[in-house]
XYZ file of C-alpha atoms in Angstrom:
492
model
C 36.342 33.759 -39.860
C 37.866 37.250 -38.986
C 41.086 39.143 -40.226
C 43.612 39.969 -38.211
C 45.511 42.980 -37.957
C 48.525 43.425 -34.911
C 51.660 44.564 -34.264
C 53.963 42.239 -31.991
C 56.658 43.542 -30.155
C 59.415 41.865 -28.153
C 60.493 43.223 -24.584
C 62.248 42.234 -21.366
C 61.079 40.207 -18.790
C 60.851 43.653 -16.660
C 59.190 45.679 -19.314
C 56.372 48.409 -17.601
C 53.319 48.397 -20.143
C 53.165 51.981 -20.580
C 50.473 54.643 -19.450
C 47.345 54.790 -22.291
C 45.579 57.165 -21.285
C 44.243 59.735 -23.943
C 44.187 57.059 -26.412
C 40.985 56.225 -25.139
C 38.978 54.403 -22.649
C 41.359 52.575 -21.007
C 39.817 48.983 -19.400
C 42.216 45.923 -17.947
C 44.476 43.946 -16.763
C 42.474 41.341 -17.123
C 44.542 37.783 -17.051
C 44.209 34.780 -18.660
C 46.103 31.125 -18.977
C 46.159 30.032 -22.433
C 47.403 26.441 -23.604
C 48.179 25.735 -27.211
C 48.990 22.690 -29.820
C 50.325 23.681 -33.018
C 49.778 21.326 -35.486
C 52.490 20.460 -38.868
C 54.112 17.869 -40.939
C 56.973 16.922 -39.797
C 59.069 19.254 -41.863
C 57.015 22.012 -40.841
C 55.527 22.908 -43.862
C 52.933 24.821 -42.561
C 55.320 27.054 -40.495
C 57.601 27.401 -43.763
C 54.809 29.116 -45.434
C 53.848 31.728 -42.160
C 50.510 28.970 -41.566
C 49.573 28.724 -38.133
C 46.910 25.426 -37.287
C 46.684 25.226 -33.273
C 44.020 23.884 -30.721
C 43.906 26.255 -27.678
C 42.412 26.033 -24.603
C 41.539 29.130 -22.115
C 40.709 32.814 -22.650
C 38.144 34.423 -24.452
C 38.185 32.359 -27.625
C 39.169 28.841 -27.049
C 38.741 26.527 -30.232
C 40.387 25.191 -33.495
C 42.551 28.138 -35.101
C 44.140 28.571 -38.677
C 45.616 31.751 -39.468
C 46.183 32.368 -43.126
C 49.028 35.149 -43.990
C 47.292 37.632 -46.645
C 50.024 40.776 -45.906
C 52.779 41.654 -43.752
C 50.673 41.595 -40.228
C 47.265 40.744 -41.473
C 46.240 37.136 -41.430
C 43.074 35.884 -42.258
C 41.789 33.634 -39.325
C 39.002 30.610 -39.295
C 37.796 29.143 -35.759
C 35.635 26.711 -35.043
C 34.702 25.454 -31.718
C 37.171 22.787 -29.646
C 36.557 18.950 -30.451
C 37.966 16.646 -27.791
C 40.383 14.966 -29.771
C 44.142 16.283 -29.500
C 45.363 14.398 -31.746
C 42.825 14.415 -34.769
C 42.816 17.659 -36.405
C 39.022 18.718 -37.741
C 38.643 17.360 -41.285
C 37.212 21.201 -42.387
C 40.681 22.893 -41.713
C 42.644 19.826 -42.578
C 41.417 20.917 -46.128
C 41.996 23.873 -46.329
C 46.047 23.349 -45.608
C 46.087 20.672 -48.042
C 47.670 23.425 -50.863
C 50.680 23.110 -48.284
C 50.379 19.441 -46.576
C 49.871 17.472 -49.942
C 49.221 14.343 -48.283
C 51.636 14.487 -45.534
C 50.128 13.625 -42.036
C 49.308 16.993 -39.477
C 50.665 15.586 -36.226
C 51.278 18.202 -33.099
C 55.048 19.751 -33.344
C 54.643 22.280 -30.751
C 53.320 23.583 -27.053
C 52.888 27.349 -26.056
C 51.877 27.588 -22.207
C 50.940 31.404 -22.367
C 49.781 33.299 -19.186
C 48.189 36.352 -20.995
C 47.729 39.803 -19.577
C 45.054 41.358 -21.591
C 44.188 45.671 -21.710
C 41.443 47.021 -23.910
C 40.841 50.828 -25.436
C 37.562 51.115 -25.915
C 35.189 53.831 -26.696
C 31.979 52.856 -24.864
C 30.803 49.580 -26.183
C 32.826 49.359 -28.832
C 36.872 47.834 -28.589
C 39.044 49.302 -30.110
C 42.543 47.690 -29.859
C 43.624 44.656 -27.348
C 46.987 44.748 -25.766
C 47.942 41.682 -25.076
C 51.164 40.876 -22.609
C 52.243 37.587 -23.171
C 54.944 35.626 -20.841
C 55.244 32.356 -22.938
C 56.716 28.917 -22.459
C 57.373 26.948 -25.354
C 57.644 23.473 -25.825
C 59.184 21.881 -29.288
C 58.085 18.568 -29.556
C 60.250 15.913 -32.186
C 63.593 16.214 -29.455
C 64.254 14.137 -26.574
C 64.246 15.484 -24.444
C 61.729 18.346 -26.027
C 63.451 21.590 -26.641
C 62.009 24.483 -24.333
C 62.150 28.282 -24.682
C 61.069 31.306 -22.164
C 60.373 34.749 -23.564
C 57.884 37.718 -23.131
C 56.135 39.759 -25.739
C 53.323 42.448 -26.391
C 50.724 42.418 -29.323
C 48.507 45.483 -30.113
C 45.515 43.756 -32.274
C 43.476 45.874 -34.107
C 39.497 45.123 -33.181
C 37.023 47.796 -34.407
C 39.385 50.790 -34.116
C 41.545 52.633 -36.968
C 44.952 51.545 -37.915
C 45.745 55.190 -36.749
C 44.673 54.186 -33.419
C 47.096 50.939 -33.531
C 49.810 53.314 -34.638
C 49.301 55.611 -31.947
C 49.407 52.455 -29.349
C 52.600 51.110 -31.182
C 54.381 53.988 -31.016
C 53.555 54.360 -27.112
C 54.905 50.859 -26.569
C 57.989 51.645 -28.407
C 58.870 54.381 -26.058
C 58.324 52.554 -23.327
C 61.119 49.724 -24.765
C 59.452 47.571 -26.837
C 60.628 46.806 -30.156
C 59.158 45.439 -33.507
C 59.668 41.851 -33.357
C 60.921 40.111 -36.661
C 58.660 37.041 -35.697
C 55.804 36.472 -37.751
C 53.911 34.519 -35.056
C 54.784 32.600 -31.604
C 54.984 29.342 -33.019
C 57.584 31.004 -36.188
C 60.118 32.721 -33.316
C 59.699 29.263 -31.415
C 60.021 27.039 -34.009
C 62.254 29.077 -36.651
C 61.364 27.255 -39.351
C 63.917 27.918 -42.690
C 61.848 29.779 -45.289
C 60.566 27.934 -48.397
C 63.898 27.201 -50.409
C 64.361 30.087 -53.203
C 67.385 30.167 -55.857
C 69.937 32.493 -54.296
C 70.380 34.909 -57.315
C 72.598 38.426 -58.390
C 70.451 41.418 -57.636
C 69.859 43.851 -60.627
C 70.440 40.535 -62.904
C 67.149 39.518 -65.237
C 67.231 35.855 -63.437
C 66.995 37.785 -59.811
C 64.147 39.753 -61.247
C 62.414 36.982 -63.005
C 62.538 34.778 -60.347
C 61.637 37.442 -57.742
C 58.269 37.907 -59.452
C 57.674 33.853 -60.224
C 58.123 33.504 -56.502
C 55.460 35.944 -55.536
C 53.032 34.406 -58.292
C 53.740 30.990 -56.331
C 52.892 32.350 -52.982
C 49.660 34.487 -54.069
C 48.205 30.757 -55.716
C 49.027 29.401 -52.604
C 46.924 31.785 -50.555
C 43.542 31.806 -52.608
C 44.260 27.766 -52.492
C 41.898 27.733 -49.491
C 39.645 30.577 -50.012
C 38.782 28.684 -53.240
C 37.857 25.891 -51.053
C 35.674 28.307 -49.194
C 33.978 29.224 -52.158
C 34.799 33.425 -50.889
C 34.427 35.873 -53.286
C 36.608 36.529 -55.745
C 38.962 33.665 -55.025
C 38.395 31.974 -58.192
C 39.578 34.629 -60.031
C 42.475 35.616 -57.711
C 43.620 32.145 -58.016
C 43.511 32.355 -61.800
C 44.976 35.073 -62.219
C 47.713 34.070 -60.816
C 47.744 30.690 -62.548
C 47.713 32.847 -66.157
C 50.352 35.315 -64.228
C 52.757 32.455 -64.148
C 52.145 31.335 -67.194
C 52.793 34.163 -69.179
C 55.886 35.026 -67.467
C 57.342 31.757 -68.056
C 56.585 32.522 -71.770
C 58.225 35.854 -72.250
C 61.169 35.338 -70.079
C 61.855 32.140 -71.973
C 65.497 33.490 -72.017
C 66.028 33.391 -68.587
C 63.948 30.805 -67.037
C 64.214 27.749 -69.586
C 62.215 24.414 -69.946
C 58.698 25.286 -68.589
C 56.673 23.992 -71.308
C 55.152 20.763 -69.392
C 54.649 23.640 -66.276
C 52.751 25.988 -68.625
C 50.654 23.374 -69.614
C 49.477 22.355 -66.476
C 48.722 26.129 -65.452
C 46.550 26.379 -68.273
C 44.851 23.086 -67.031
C 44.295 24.664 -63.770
C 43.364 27.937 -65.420
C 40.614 25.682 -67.301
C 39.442 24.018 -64.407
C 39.113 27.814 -62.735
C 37.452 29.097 -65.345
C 34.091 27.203 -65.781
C 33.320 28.674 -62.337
C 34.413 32.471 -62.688
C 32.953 32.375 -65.621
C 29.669 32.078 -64.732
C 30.208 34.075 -61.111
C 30.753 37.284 -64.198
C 28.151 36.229 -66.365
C 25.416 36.052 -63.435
C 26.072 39.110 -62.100
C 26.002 40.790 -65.586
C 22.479 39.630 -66.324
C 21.448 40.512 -62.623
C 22.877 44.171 -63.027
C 21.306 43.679 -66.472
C 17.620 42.672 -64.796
C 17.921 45.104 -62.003
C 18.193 48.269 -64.505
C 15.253 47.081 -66.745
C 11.367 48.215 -65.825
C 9.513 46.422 -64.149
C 6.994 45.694 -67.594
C 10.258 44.577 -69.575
C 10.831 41.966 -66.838
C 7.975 38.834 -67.989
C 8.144 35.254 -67.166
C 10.732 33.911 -64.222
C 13.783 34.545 -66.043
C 15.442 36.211 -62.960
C 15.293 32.557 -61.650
C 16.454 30.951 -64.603
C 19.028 33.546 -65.157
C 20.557 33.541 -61.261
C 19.262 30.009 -60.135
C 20.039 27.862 -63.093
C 23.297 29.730 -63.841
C 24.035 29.667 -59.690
C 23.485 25.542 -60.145
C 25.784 25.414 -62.884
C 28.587 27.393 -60.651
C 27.962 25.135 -57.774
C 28.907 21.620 -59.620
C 31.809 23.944 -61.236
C 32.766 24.421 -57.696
C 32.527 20.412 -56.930
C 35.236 19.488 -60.032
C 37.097 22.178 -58.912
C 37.563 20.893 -55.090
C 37.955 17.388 -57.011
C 40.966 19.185 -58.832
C 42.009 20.564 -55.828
C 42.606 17.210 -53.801
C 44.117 15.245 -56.889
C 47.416 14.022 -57.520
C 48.035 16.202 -60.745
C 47.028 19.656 -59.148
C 50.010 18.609 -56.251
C 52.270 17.449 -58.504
C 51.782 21.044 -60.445
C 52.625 22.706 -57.047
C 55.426 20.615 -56.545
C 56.728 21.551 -60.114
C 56.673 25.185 -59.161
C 58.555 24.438 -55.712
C 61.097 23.511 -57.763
C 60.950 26.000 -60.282
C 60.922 29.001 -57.551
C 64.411 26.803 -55.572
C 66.204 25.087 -58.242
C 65.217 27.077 -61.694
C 66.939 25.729 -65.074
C 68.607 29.302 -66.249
C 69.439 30.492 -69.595
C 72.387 32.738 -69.944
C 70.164 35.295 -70.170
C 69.456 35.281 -66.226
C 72.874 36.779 -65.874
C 72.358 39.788 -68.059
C 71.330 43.209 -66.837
C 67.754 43.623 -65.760
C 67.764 46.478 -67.102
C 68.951 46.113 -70.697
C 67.819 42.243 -70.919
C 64.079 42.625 -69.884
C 63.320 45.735 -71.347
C 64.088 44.076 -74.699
C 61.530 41.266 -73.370
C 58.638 44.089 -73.039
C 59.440 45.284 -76.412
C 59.408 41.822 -78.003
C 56.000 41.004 -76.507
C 54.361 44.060 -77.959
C 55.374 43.376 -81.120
C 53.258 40.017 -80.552
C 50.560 42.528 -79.912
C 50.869 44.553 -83.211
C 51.904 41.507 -85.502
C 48.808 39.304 -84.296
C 46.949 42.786 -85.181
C 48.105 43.217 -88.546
C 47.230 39.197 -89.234
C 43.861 39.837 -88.289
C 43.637 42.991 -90.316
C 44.344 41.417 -93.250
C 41.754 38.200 -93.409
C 38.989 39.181 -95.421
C 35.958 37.121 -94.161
C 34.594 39.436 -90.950
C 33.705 36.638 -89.307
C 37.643 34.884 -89.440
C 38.578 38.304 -88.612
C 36.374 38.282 -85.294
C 37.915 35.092 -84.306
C 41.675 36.420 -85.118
C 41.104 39.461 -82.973
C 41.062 37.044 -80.595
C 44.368 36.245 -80.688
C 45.202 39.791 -80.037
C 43.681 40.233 -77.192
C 45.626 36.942 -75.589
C 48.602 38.977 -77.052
C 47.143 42.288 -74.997
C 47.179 40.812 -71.836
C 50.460 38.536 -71.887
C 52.403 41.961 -73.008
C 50.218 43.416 -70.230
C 51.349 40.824 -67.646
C 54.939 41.220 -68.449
C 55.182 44.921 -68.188
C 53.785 44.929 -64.839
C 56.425 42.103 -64.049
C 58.914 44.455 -64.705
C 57.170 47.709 -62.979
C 59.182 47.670 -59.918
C 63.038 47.154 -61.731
C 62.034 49.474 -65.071
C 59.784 51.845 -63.388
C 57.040 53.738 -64.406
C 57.080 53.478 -68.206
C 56.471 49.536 -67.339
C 53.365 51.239 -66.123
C 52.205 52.753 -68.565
C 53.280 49.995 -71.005
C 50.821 47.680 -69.187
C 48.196 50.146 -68.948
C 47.872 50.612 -72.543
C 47.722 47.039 -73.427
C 44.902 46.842 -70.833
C 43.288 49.627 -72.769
C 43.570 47.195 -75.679
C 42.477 43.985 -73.836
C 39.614 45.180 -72.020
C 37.708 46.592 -75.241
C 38.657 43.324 -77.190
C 37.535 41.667 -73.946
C 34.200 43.532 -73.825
C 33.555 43.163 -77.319
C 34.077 39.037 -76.657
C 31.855 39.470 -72.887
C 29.139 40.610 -75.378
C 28.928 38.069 -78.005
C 29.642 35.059 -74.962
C 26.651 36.588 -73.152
C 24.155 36.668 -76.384
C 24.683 33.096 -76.666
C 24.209 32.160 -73.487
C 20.869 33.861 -73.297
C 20.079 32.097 -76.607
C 20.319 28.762 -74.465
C 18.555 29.768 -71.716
C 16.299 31.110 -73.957
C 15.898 27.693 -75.746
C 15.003 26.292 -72.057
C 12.365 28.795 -71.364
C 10.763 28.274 -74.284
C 10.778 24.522 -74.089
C 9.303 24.770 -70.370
C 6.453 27.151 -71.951
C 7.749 30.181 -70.627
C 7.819 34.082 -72.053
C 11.315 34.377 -73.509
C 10.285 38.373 -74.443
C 12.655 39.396 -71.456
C 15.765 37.170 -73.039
C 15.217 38.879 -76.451
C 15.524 42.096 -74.507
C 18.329 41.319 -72.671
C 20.550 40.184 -75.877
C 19.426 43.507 -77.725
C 21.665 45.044 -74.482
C 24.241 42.805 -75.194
C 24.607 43.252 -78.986
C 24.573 46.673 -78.368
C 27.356 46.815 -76.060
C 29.818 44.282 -78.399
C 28.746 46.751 -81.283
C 30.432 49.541 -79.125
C 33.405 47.934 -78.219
C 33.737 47.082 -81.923
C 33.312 50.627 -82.862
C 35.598 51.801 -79.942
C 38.177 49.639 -80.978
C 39.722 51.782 -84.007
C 40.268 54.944 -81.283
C 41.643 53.228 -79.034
C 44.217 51.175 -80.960
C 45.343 54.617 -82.362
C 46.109 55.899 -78.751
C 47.524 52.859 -77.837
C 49.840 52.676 -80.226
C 50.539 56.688 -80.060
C 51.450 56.363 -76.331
C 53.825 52.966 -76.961
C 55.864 54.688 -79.086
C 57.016 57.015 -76.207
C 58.263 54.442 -73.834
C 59.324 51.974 -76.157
């Protein structure tokens, strides 16, 4: 698995690779043949979504290859070695395009026939960025008879250089002719496969704005789809993130985008099903920062086992209902829903209005959640009912959060700052909360320690930490609700 960062470039058949010199070491021609299947449904979902999934034979790295887009030219790429089969694809990336296949059979759609003229910079051992001249023939299978298509292109691939460096090439390719091309990939400018369908809406309206930001919620749960299957780090919570992103924008812009209620339940669902898993991934590493901080004669007994082992166990069969959830008819059918939400949204008349005027009221409205949930929880006696109200706050927190930074780019920077301030808020409810979750999970694994014989004196240790730090946030949380609510009265 590798990332891959390049600039392509389309020239003429009689386009002169330019002198490189004083870039650095220059090393090459050095040519290649290179023979490719690309692999889709039949309505080329992968190649909707900017997924490449191709077999290729010849050069320097022939094997199974699925490029993932994570940014405009950077795509994550996983190889594994060639199997002799053409027409099977490997079971390991057939799951990990199953976010975009849902069932639908991976058949080959495509041939590139590439003879590949390949120049390196390098600074002694080390490359730096690959040129690569391609003259390409591609084949479109699905036709009779198959369609066929002849052109020539250059790609300057980062390798362990600087992106200056790749500038610096780019910009001597351009003078020489070349120019950015608007293809994402071979198989995209040979295929041109229609972008994923998207309601065609009014700039500067609140439905063009709302839906602008749904869309890119869609496509970032999408992504972490198979890095979640990968167990990588930080997936989880990318994933739900962006799972609680949606939901809470489907929520406050209830005036625009209407009927969503059966589509914000399954989000939370998923979000649930996420959870388990990044929940522990945060509470391990707490008590392993937590561990690695103590002295040595605090630590007794093998609670750094039971506290990264045990917990580590628990993540793993998270991580086995979560794939489950992953390859289930509910989780597609959820993914299907927000297809058609992102192309064919129900509108409210709202979705006409202003952005400006229209959504602004929307941040507004959602603070007020904040500061009437607030003023509920204030005013319970019992502490303890109190505790559990403030909870409600902090859900309030982050949803206002969410939808200011919806609305940063159209209502600039006092969106910002909106959203920053209700982080302020949720992150010192949230450490508070972090605090009194942790305390009782050591209380459990306590229990188990004790029950195997073991010295829990480390586990008592470890929750005095923890009740300290939720007594903090507690006593933090009067300041900082005063400058929160000093600095929202300037930008609302």
């Amino acid at each position: 698995m590798g990332i891959e960062i390049e600039d392509k470039f389309d020239v003429t058949a009689d386009y002169q690779l330019p002198d490189l010199s004083g870039l650095a070491e220059v090393v090459g021609p050095k040519s290649f043949q290179l023979v490719a299947l690309y692999y889709d449904t039949p309505d080329l979902r992968l190649a909707r979504r900017g997924v490449t999934l191709r077999r290729r034979r010849g050069g320097a790295d022939p094997g199974w290859h699925l490029k993932l887009p994570k940014a405009k030219g950077v795509r994550q790429e996983i190889a594994i070695p060639l199997t002799r089969s053409t027409k099977v694809v490997p079971a390991e990336l057939a799951e990990l395009v199953r976010a975009y296949t849902r069932g639908a059979e991976l058949g080959v759609v495509a041939e590139l026939d590439t003879r590949r003229s390949v120049t390196l910079l390098k600074d002694g051992d080390r490359k730096l960025v690959e040129i690569a001249d391609d003259r390409v023939k591609g084949t479109v299978y699905g036709t009779d008879p198959p369609a066929v298509m002849r052109w020539r292109e250059v790609e300057a691939e980062l390798l362990e250089g600087d992106e200056k460096l790749l500038a610096k090439t780019g910009k001597r390719l351009r003078k020489a002719g070349a120019t950015p091309s608007p293809a994402t990939s071979k198989l995209a400018k040979l295929l041109d496969p229609p972008p994923a369908p998207h309601a065609g809406l009014e700039p500067g309206t609140a439905g063009h704005t709302v839906m602008a930001y749904l869309s890119g919620q869609v496509t970032a749960l999408l992504s972490q789809d198979p890095r979640v299957r990968r167990e990588e780090e930080d997936a989880v919570h990318q994933m739900r993130v962006a799972a609680r992103r949606l939901r809470s924008a489907l929520k406050a812009f209830k005036p625009v985008v209407r009927n969503t209620s059966e589509i914000q339940d399954e989000l939370r669902w998923l979000g649930g099903v996420l959870g388990e898993v990044r929940d522990l991934e945060v509470i391990r590493a707490r008590f392993a920062r937590e561990l690695a901080g103590l002295p040595p004669e605090l630590v007794v007994g093998p609670v750094r086992a039971r506290l990264g082992d045990d917990l580590l166990r628990r993540e793993r069969e998270g991580y086995d209902t979560i794939r489950e959830t992953l390859g289930g008819d509910r989780y597609y059918a959820l993914l299907d829903a927000l297809d058609a939400l992102v192309s064919e949204p129900e509108l409210g008349k709202a979705a006409a209005d202003p952005a400006e005027t229209r959504l602004a009221d929307v941040a507004a409205a959602n603070w007020n959640r904040v500061t009437k949930a607030y003023e509920t929880a204030q005013a319970i006696d019992d502490p303890e009912q109190r505790e559990i109200a403030m909870h409600d706050v902090r859900k309030a927190a982050k949803r206002a959060r969410y939808t200011a930074e919806a609305l940063r780019d159209t209502l600039g920077k006092r969106m910002g700052t909106l959203a920053k301030l209700a982080e302020d808020v949720q992150e010192v409810l949230g450490a508070h909360q972090d605090g009194v979750v942790a305390q009782e999970t050591l209380a459990e694994e306590a229990g188990s320690a004790r029950r195997a014989g073991e010295d829990t004196f480390t586990y008592g240790v470890l929750a005095g930490l923890e009740r300290a730090a939720a007594d903090r946030a507690h006593e933090d949380f009067p300041r900082v609700w005063s400058e929160t609510m000093a600095g929202v009265e300037k930008v609302l």
